[in-house]
């Protein structure tokens, strides 16, 4: 029996320099896709997967990310008095229960591995999720729920994976595959951002992880890897002899909001899938495509 996954770490300390000037004052994670900040999609996905506690690993100037999930009594009262009940529901739906939000400051941008290590005290000794909000997933079953279901069967580390073009292996953590049933791939090794000719496969980690707390002991060594950063992939690789590592080819489509084109693509994809907006948007997109 695996332990239940109750906590999620959201590394959100990045400066978002690719999105300047938008990110000069506003954290990148607060920029909306359609009508919701990118980070809210991650929180909703995690809640739908049964996650109860959220640890934001953040940096100075990014306080609005956690604040977004707190109650807003002044706004709520004003909406209530005006009878704007639909809007009131939207505000309350984006509020997390008392005690569910934790904030840890990552004072130095030392890498994803370091960001996750910062949450060690708040996680303790239980399996936990890591969500990189930049990776947005449109799916029938929330991506994180798919991972938690797989984790309940195989335990250890379970991460979301997808096949990427070989010329893009240098953007991802890549699996060295031991066995593969087409859905779940067991890895015998992992490499962070290998050059295409050095990559052991084209199966790439995307920003959803269920991790065994054994990773913290490795992260605690603060060993630097690719880009001179403390890499999560490297720490996971060093636990692979004692903790099974599986990549799940999840059902759904991933959109990489870490790039500007990916961000626009995510807006289109989520807009077209939006229950109220999709039907109105489709002919508009078509018209734009038809316009020479
Ligand atoms: C991080 C991880 C990488 C993973 C990727 C998924 O890289 O280091 O292993 O494949 O997220 O999005 P980053 O995108 O932060 O460079």
mmCIF file of C-alpha atoms and ligand atoms in Angstrom:
data_model
loop_
_atom_site.group_PDB
_atom_site.id
_atom_site.type_symbol
_atom_site.label_atom_id
_atom_site.label_comp_id
_atom_site.label_asym_id
_atom_site.label_seq_id
_atom_site.Cartn_x
_atom_site.Cartn_y
_atom_site.Cartn_z
ATOM 1 C CA UNK A 1 0.000 0.000 0.000
ATOM 2 C CA UNK A 2 1.492 3.369 -1.013
ATOM 3 C CA UNK A 3 0.992 6.414 1.216
ATOM 4 C CA UNK A 4 -1.565 8.958 -0.002
ATOM 5 C CA UNK A 5 -0.191 12.007 -1.847
ATOM 6 C CA UNK A 6 -1.485 15.048 0.057
ATOM 7 C CA UNK A 7 0.999 17.842 -0.636
ATOM 8 C CA UNK A 8 2.219 19.609 -3.748
ATOM 9 C CA UNK A 9 5.263 21.800 -4.290
ATOM 10 C CA UNK A 10 4.955 24.592 -6.844
ATOM 11 C CA UNK A 11 8.306 26.136 -7.770
ATOM 12 C CA UNK A 12 7.369 29.701 -8.734
ATOM 13 C CA UNK A 13 10.497 31.697 -7.929
ATOM 14 C CA UNK A 14 11.594 32.351 -11.539
ATOM 15 C CA UNK A 15 11.979 35.893 -12.879
ATOM 16 C CA UNK A 16 10.054 35.166 -16.065
ATOM 17 C CA UNK A 17 12.488 37.152 -18.192
ATOM 18 C CA UNK A 18 11.151 35.618 -21.424
ATOM 19 C CA UNK A 19 7.897 37.464 -20.810
ATOM 20 C CA UNK A 20 9.226 40.966 -20.235
ATOM 21 C CA UNK A 21 7.795 43.561 -20.142
ATOM 22 C CA UNK A 22 4.667 41.715 -18.887
ATOM 23 C CA UNK A 23 6.640 40.269 -15.973
ATOM 24 C CA UNK A 24 8.325 43.487 -14.853
ATOM 25 C CA UNK A 25 5.845 43.819 -11.959
ATOM 26 C CA UNK A 26 3.444 40.894 -12.376
ATOM 27 C CA UNK A 27 4.743 37.370 -11.674
ATOM 28 C CA UNK A 28 4.733 35.233 -14.805
ATOM 29 C CA UNK A 29 2.452 32.707 -13.064
ATOM 30 C CA UNK A 30 -0.191 35.432 -12.588
ATOM 31 C CA UNK A 31 -0.545 36.163 -16.295
ATOM 32 C CA UNK A 32 -3.918 34.807 -17.387
ATOM 33 C CA UNK A 33 -4.679 32.142 -19.937
ATOM 34 C CA UNK A 34 -8.219 33.178 -20.956
ATOM 35 C CA UNK A 35 -9.557 34.465 -17.620
ATOM 36 C CA UNK A 36 -7.459 32.650 -15.017
ATOM 37 C CA UNK A 37 -3.850 33.081 -13.897
ATOM 38 C CA UNK A 38 -1.674 30.229 -15.166
ATOM 39 C CA UNK A 39 -0.973 29.127 -11.573
ATOM 40 C CA UNK A 40 -4.694 28.689 -10.851
ATOM 41 C CA UNK A 41 -4.927 25.952 -13.484
ATOM 42 C CA UNK A 42 -2.173 24.074 -11.635
ATOM 43 C CA UNK A 43 -3.953 24.454 -8.294
ATOM 44 C CA UNK A 44 -7.288 23.327 -9.744
ATOM 45 C CA UNK A 45 -5.647 20.290 -11.323
ATOM 46 C CA UNK A 46 -3.998 19.414 -8.006
ATOM 47 C CA UNK A 47 -7.218 19.839 -6.000
ATOM 48 C CA UNK A 48 -9.048 17.623 -8.489
ATOM 49 C CA UNK A 49 -6.359 15.015 -7.809
ATOM 50 C CA UNK A 50 -6.962 15.176 -4.041
ATOM 51 C CA UNK A 51 -4.045 17.433 -3.043
ATOM 52 C CA UNK A 52 -4.782 19.317 0.192
ATOM 53 C CA UNK A 53 -1.668 21.372 0.906
ATOM 54 C CA UNK A 54 0.206 23.655 -1.456
ATOM 55 C CA UNK A 55 3.761 24.817 -0.973
ATOM 56 C CA UNK A 56 4.770 27.770 -3.116
ATOM 57 C CA UNK A 57 8.537 28.075 -3.442
ATOM 58 C CA UNK A 58 8.699 31.721 -4.252
ATOM 59 C CA UNK A 59 10.901 34.822 -4.350
ATOM 60 C CA UNK A 60 10.651 38.450 -3.274
ATOM 61 C CA UNK A 61 8.139 40.391 -5.331
ATOM 62 C CA UNK A 62 6.025 37.331 -6.116
ATOM 63 C CA UNK A 63 3.772 37.515 -3.040
ATOM 64 C CA UNK A 64 0.645 37.986 -5.182
ATOM 65 C CA UNK A 65 0.765 34.311 -6.217
ATOM 66 C CA UNK A 66 -0.131 33.015 -2.737
ATOM 67 C CA UNK A 67 -2.373 36.032 -2.037
ATOM 68 C CA UNK A 68 -4.483 35.048 -5.045
ATOM 69 C CA UNK A 69 -5.592 31.930 -3.147
ATOM 70 C CA UNK A 70 -6.517 33.722 0.094
ATOM 71 C CA UNK A 71 -10.037 34.974 0.903
ATOM 72 C CA UNK A 72 -10.755 38.592 -0.118
ATOM 73 C CA UNK A 73 -13.397 39.787 2.410
ATOM 74 C CA UNK A 74 -13.721 43.338 0.996
ATOM 75 C CA UNK A 75 -14.303 42.140 -2.549
ATOM 76 C CA UNK A 76 -16.593 39.336 -1.413
ATOM 77 C CA UNK A 77 -18.746 41.711 0.664
ATOM 78 C CA UNK A 78 -19.006 44.181 -2.213
ATOM 79 C CA UNK A 79 -20.067 41.453 -4.658
ATOM 80 C CA UNK A 80 -22.571 40.060 -2.163
ATOM 81 C CA UNK A 81 -24.142 43.488 -1.560
ATOM 82 C CA UNK A 82 -24.482 44.076 -5.286
ATOM 83 C CA UNK A 83 -26.024 40.629 -5.759
ATOM 84 C CA UNK A 84 -23.204 39.610 -8.104
ATOM 85 C CA UNK A 85 -23.402 36.004 -7.031
ATOM 86 C CA UNK A 86 -21.773 34.446 -10.089
ATOM 87 C CA UNK A 87 -18.712 36.668 -9.589
ATOM 88 C CA UNK A 88 -18.760 35.897 -5.860
ATOM 89 C CA UNK A 89 -18.615 32.195 -6.673
ATOM 90 C CA UNK A 90 -15.645 32.760 -9.007
ATOM 91 C CA UNK A 91 -13.765 34.554 -6.215
ATOM 92 C CA UNK A 92 -14.607 31.904 -3.610
ATOM 93 C CA UNK A 93 -13.736 29.038 -5.968
ATOM 94 C CA UNK A 94 -10.224 30.435 -6.256
ATOM 95 C CA UNK A 95 -9.777 30.529 -2.472
ATOM 96 C CA UNK A 96 -7.969 27.705 -0.697
ATOM 97 C CA UNK A 97 -9.007 26.601 2.808
ATOM 98 C CA UNK A 98 -7.207 28.039 5.859
ATOM 99 C CA UNK A 99 -3.887 26.301 6.416
ATOM 100 C CA UNK A 100 -3.669 24.910 2.888
ATOM 101 C CA UNK A 101 -1.164 27.475 1.589
ATOM 102 C CA UNK A 102 2.503 27.491 2.610
ATOM 103 C CA UNK A 103 5.189 29.814 1.350
ATOM 104 C CA UNK A 104 8.913 29.161 1.283
ATOM 105 C CA UNK A 105 11.332 31.752 -0.054
ATOM 106 C CA UNK A 106 14.081 30.601 -2.381
ATOM 107 C CA UNK A 107 16.521 33.428 -1.936
ATOM 108 C CA UNK A 108 18.978 32.271 -4.591
ATOM 109 C CA UNK A 109 17.933 30.954 -8.010
ATOM 110 C CA UNK A 110 20.054 27.795 -7.733
ATOM 111 C CA UNK A 111 17.855 25.519 -9.854
ATOM 112 C CA UNK A 112 14.719 23.368 -9.772
ATOM 113 C CA UNK A 113 16.364 20.796 -7.475
ATOM 114 C CA UNK A 114 17.183 23.521 -4.983
ATOM 115 C CA UNK A 115 13.621 24.908 -5.164
ATOM 116 C CA UNK A 116 12.183 21.480 -4.316
ATOM 117 C CA UNK A 117 14.773 20.994 -1.548
ATOM 118 C CA UNK A 118 13.514 24.270 0.026
ATOM 119 C CA UNK A 119 10.167 22.510 0.714
ATOM 120 C CA UNK A 120 11.734 19.570 2.593
ATOM 121 C CA UNK A 121 10.688 20.694 6.106
ATOM 122 C CA UNK A 122 7.101 21.214 4.974
ATOM 123 C CA UNK A 123 6.867 17.868 3.191
ATOM 124 C CA UNK A 124 8.550 15.664 5.782
ATOM 125 C CA UNK A 125 8.664 11.963 5.018
ATOM 126 C CA UNK A 126 5.776 11.296 2.641
ATOM 127 C CA UNK A 127 5.319 11.061 -1.129
ATOM 128 C CA UNK A 128 4.526 14.442 -2.678
ATOM 129 C CA UNK A 129 3.713 16.104 -5.988
ATOM 130 C CA UNK A 130 5.732 18.716 -7.865
ATOM 131 C CA UNK A 131 3.870 20.846 -10.390
ATOM 132 C CA UNK A 132 5.578 23.219 -12.805
ATOM 133 C CA UNK A 133 2.715 25.602 -13.672
ATOM 134 C CA UNK A 134 4.340 26.539 -17.004
ATOM 135 C CA UNK A 135 3.346 23.141 -18.333
ATOM 136 C CA UNK A 136 -0.425 23.244 -18.795
ATOM 137 C CA UNK A 137 -2.290 20.044 -19.609
ATOM 138 C CA UNK A 138 -5.703 19.731 -21.250
ATOM 139 C CA UNK A 139 -7.066 16.252 -20.522
ATOM 140 C CA UNK A 140 -10.184 14.273 -19.615
ATOM 141 C CA UNK A 141 -8.690 13.128 -16.301
ATOM 142 C CA UNK A 142 -6.467 15.694 -14.554
ATOM 143 C CA UNK A 143 -2.842 14.834 -15.396
ATOM 144 C CA UNK A 144 -1.824 14.767 -11.725
ATOM 145 C CA UNK A 145 -4.680 12.372 -10.929
ATOM 146 C CA UNK A 146 -3.396 10.027 -13.640
ATOM 147 C CA UNK A 147 0.041 10.109 -11.997
ATOM 148 C CA UNK A 148 -1.360 9.504 -8.502
ATOM 149 C CA UNK A 149 -3.362 6.512 -9.784
ATOM 150 C CA UNK A 150 -0.225 5.060 -11.400
ATOM 151 C CA UNK A 151 1.784 5.803 -8.251
ATOM 152 C CA UNK A 152 -0.709 3.864 -6.103
ATOM 153 C CA UNK A 153 0.156 0.796 -8.204
ATOM 154 C CA UNK A 154 3.921 1.091 -8.725
ATOM 155 C CA UNK A 155 5.093 3.452 -5.930
ATOM 156 C CA UNK A 156 8.503 5.139 -6.060
ATOM 157 C CA UNK A 157 8.847 8.137 -8.364
ATOM 158 C CA UNK A 158 6.223 8.559 -11.122
ATOM 159 C CA UNK A 159 6.512 11.467 -13.558
ATOM 160 C CA UNK A 160 4.567 12.617 -16.621
ATOM 161 C CA UNK A 161 6.426 11.968 -19.881
ATOM 162 C CA UNK A 162 5.924 12.536 -23.572
ATOM 163 C CA UNK A 163 7.900 11.838 -26.711
ATOM 164 C CA UNK A 164 9.592 14.968 -28.054
ATOM 165 C CA UNK A 165 11.373 15.579 -31.367
ATOM 166 C CA UNK A 166 15.022 14.513 -31.036
ATOM 167 C CA UNK A 167 16.256 18.041 -31.733
ATOM 168 C CA UNK A 168 14.513 19.172 -28.518
ATOM 169 C CA UNK A 169 16.035 16.728 -25.999
ATOM 170 C CA UNK A 170 18.280 19.547 -24.721
ATOM 171 C CA UNK A 171 15.228 21.251 -23.188
ATOM 172 C CA UNK A 172 14.120 18.361 -20.944
ATOM 173 C CA UNK A 173 14.997 15.641 -18.473
ATOM 174 C CA UNK A 174 15.266 12.492 -20.624
ATOM 175 C CA UNK A 175 14.658 8.858 -19.613
ATOM 176 C CA UNK A 176 17.100 6.027 -20.221
ATOM 177 C CA UNK A 177 14.487 3.308 -20.620
ATOM 178 C CA UNK A 178 14.749 -0.122 -18.987
ATOM 179 C CA UNK A 179 11.314 -1.442 -19.991
ATOM 180 C CA UNK A 180 8.261 0.072 -21.625
ATOM 181 C CA UNK A 181 4.692 -1.204 -21.991
ATOM 182 C CA UNK A 182 3.645 1.734 -24.166
ATOM 183 C CA UNK A 183 1.968 3.555 -21.265
ATOM 184 C CA UNK A 184 4.375 3.208 -18.370
ATOM 185 C CA UNK A 185 8.128 3.297 -19.006
ATOM 186 C CA UNK A 186 10.537 2.187 -16.292
ATOM 187 C CA UNK A 187 13.833 4.092 -16.350
ATOM 188 C CA UNK A 188 17.302 2.846 -15.455
ATOM 189 C CA UNK A 189 18.738 6.341 -15.692
ATOM 190 C CA UNK A 190 17.907 9.990 -16.327
ATOM 191 C CA UNK A 191 19.832 12.764 -18.049
ATOM 192 C CA UNK A 192 19.065 16.478 -17.746
ATOM 193 C CA UNK A 193 18.976 18.348 -21.051
ATOM 194 C CA UNK A 194 21.201 16.033 -23.134
ATOM 195 C CA UNK A 195 22.311 17.095 -26.609
ATOM 196 C CA UNK A 196 20.239 15.283 -29.279
ATOM 197 C CA UNK A 197 23.119 12.952 -30.229
ATOM 198 C CA UNK A 198 23.750 12.053 -26.565
ATOM 199 C CA UNK A 199 20.120 11.545 -25.471
ATOM 200 C CA UNK A 200 19.381 7.938 -24.372
ATOM 201 C CA UNK A 201 15.789 8.277 -25.727
ATOM 202 C CA UNK A 202 13.318 10.972 -26.742
ATOM 203 C CA UNK A 203 11.025 10.353 -23.784
ATOM 204 C CA UNK A 204 10.946 13.649 -21.884
ATOM 205 C CA UNK A 205 9.818 14.604 -18.388
ATOM 206 C CA UNK A 206 7.129 17.269 -18.337
ATOM 207 C CA UNK A 207 6.206 19.365 -15.313
ATOM 208 C CA UNK A 208 4.251 16.864 -13.201
ATOM 209 C CA UNK A 209 5.968 14.606 -10.681
ATOM 210 C CA UNK A 210 5.006 12.291 -7.813
ATOM 211 C CA UNK A 211 8.177 11.836 -5.789
ATOM 212 C CA UNK A 212 9.393 9.625 -3.011
ATOM 213 C CA UNK A 213 10.880 11.730 -0.162
ATOM 214 C CA UNK A 214 14.173 9.820 -0.619
ATOM 215 C CA UNK A 215 14.972 12.478 -3.229
ATOM 216 C CA UNK A 216 15.568 15.030 -0.455
ATOM 217 C CA UNK A 217 18.633 13.184 0.858
ATOM 218 C CA UNK A 218 20.169 13.499 -2.612
ATOM 219 C CA UNK A 219 19.071 17.123 -3.078
ATOM 220 C CA UNK A 220 20.643 17.897 0.282
ATOM 221 C CA UNK A 221 24.073 17.261 -1.268
ATOM 222 C CA UNK A 222 23.549 20.388 -3.402
ATOM 223 C CA UNK A 223 25.432 18.874 -6.326
ATOM 224 C CA UNK A 224 25.387 21.101 -9.402
ATOM 225 C CA UNK A 225 24.619 19.782 -12.880
ATOM 226 C CA UNK A 226 23.539 21.128 -16.282
ATOM 227 C CA UNK A 227 23.672 24.929 -16.511
ATOM 228 C CA UNK A 228 25.582 24.922 -13.189
ATOM 229 C CA UNK A 229 22.230 24.471 -11.390
ATOM 230 C CA UNK A 230 21.086 21.969 -8.763
ATOM 231 C CA UNK A 231 18.969 19.722 -10.970
ATOM 232 C CA UNK A 232 15.982 17.689 -9.774
ATOM 233 C CA UNK A 233 16.598 15.199 -12.597
ATOM 234 C CA UNK A 234 20.143 14.485 -11.337
ATOM 235 C CA UNK A 235 18.948 13.850 -7.767
ATOM 236 C CA UNK A 236 16.233 11.502 -9.046
ATOM 237 C CA UNK A 237 18.818 9.715 -11.181
ATOM 238 C CA UNK A 238 20.974 9.105 -8.126
ATOM 239 C CA UNK A 239 18.071 7.420 -6.283
ATOM 240 C CA UNK A 240 17.154 5.145 -9.176
ATOM 241 C CA UNK A 241 18.919 2.045 -7.800
ATOM 242 C CA UNK A 242 16.807 2.133 -4.633
ATOM 243 C CA UNK A 243 13.594 3.908 -5.729
ATOM 244 C CA UNK A 244 11.771 2.683 -8.862
ATOM 245 C CA UNK A 245 11.277 5.444 -11.453
ATOM 246 C CA UNK A 246 8.394 5.309 -13.927
ATOM 247 C CA UNK A 247 7.364 7.732 -16.649
ATOM 248 C CA UNK A 248 3.645 7.800 -17.454
ATOM 249 C CA UNK A 249 2.532 8.656 -20.964
ATOM 250 C CA UNK A 250 -0.496 10.562 -19.746
ATOM 251 C CA UNK A 251 -3.736 11.063 -21.632
ATOM 252 C CA UNK A 252 -4.074 14.696 -22.737
ATOM 253 C CA UNK A 253 -2.100 17.481 -24.414
ATOM 254 C CA UNK A 254 0.596 19.577 -22.868
ATOM 255 C CA UNK A 255 1.139 23.250 -23.674
ATOM 256 C CA UNK A 256 4.438 24.864 -22.768
ATOM 257 C CA UNK A 257 3.612 28.286 -21.355
ATOM 258 C CA UNK A 258 7.306 28.858 -20.688
ATOM 259 C CA UNK A 259 7.691 30.131 -24.260
ATOM 260 C CA UNK A 260 5.765 32.971 -25.891
ATOM 261 C CA UNK A 261 4.506 30.866 -28.799
ATOM 262 C CA UNK A 262 3.506 28.072 -26.384
ATOM 263 C CA UNK A 263 1.654 30.635 -24.290
ATOM 264 C CA UNK A 264 -0.355 31.873 -27.277
ATOM 265 C CA UNK A 265 -1.027 28.247 -28.283
ATOM 266 C CA UNK A 266 -2.274 27.520 -24.733
ATOM 267 C CA UNK A 267 -4.648 30.502 -24.917
ATOM 268 C CA UNK A 268 -6.056 29.204 -28.193
ATOM 269 C CA UNK A 269 -6.333 25.611 -26.990
ATOM 270 C CA UNK A 270 -7.940 26.484 -23.656
ATOM 271 C CA UNK A 271 -10.148 29.072 -25.353
ATOM 272 C CA UNK A 272 -11.391 26.546 -27.925
ATOM 273 C CA UNK A 273 -12.017 24.019 -25.122
ATOM 274 C CA UNK A 274 -13.795 26.617 -22.956
ATOM 275 C CA UNK A 275 -17.473 25.695 -22.382
ATOM 276 C CA UNK A 276 -18.821 29.241 -22.933
ATOM 277 C CA UNK A 277 -16.242 30.604 -25.320
ATOM 278 C CA UNK A 278 -15.204 27.721 -27.572
ATOM 279 C CA UNK A 279 -18.100 27.887 -30.025
ATOM 280 C CA UNK A 280 -17.727 31.639 -30.472
ATOM 281 C CA UNK A 281 -13.973 31.500 -30.811
ATOM 282 C CA UNK A 282 -13.773 28.710 -33.399
ATOM 283 C CA UNK A 283 -15.166 30.711 -36.364
ATOM 284 C CA UNK A 284 -13.005 33.698 -35.380
ATOM 285 C CA UNK A 285 -9.834 31.599 -35.428
ATOM 286 C CA UNK A 286 -10.913 30.100 -38.746
ATOM 287 C CA UNK A 287 -11.492 33.583 -40.173
ATOM 288 C CA UNK A 288 -8.021 34.682 -39.121
ATOM 289 C CA UNK A 289 -6.520 31.635 -40.809
ATOM 290 C CA UNK A 290 -8.527 32.279 -43.980
ATOM 291 C CA UNK A 291 -7.435 35.923 -44.150
ATOM 292 C CA UNK A 292 -4.513 36.220 -46.552
HETATM 293 C C1 LIG B 1 12.574 21.504 -15.976
HETATM 294 C C2 LIG B 1 13.320 20.219 -15.622
HETATM 295 C C3 LIG B 1 13.327 19.264 -16.815
HETATM 296 C C4 LIG B 1 11.909 19.014 -17.288
HETATM 297 C C5 LIG B 1 11.191 20.351 -17.597
HETATM 298 C C6 LIG B 1 9.723 20.122 -17.896
HETATM 299 O O1 LIG B 1 13.323 22.226 -16.934
HETATM 300 O O2 LIG B 1 14.635 20.540 -15.221
HETATM 301 O O3 LIG B 1 13.925 18.044 -16.444
HETATM 302 O O4 LIG B 1 11.929 18.192 -18.441
HETATM 303 O O5 LIG B 1 11.269 21.239 -16.479
HETATM 304 O O6 LIG B 1 9.087 21.300 -18.294
HETATM 305 P P1 LIG B 1 13.075 23.798 -17.246
HETATM 306 O O7 LIG B 1 11.890 23.847 -18.168
HETATM 307 O O8 LIG B 1 12.818 24.441 -15.928
HETATM 308 O O9 LIG B 1 14.329 24.262 -17.895
#
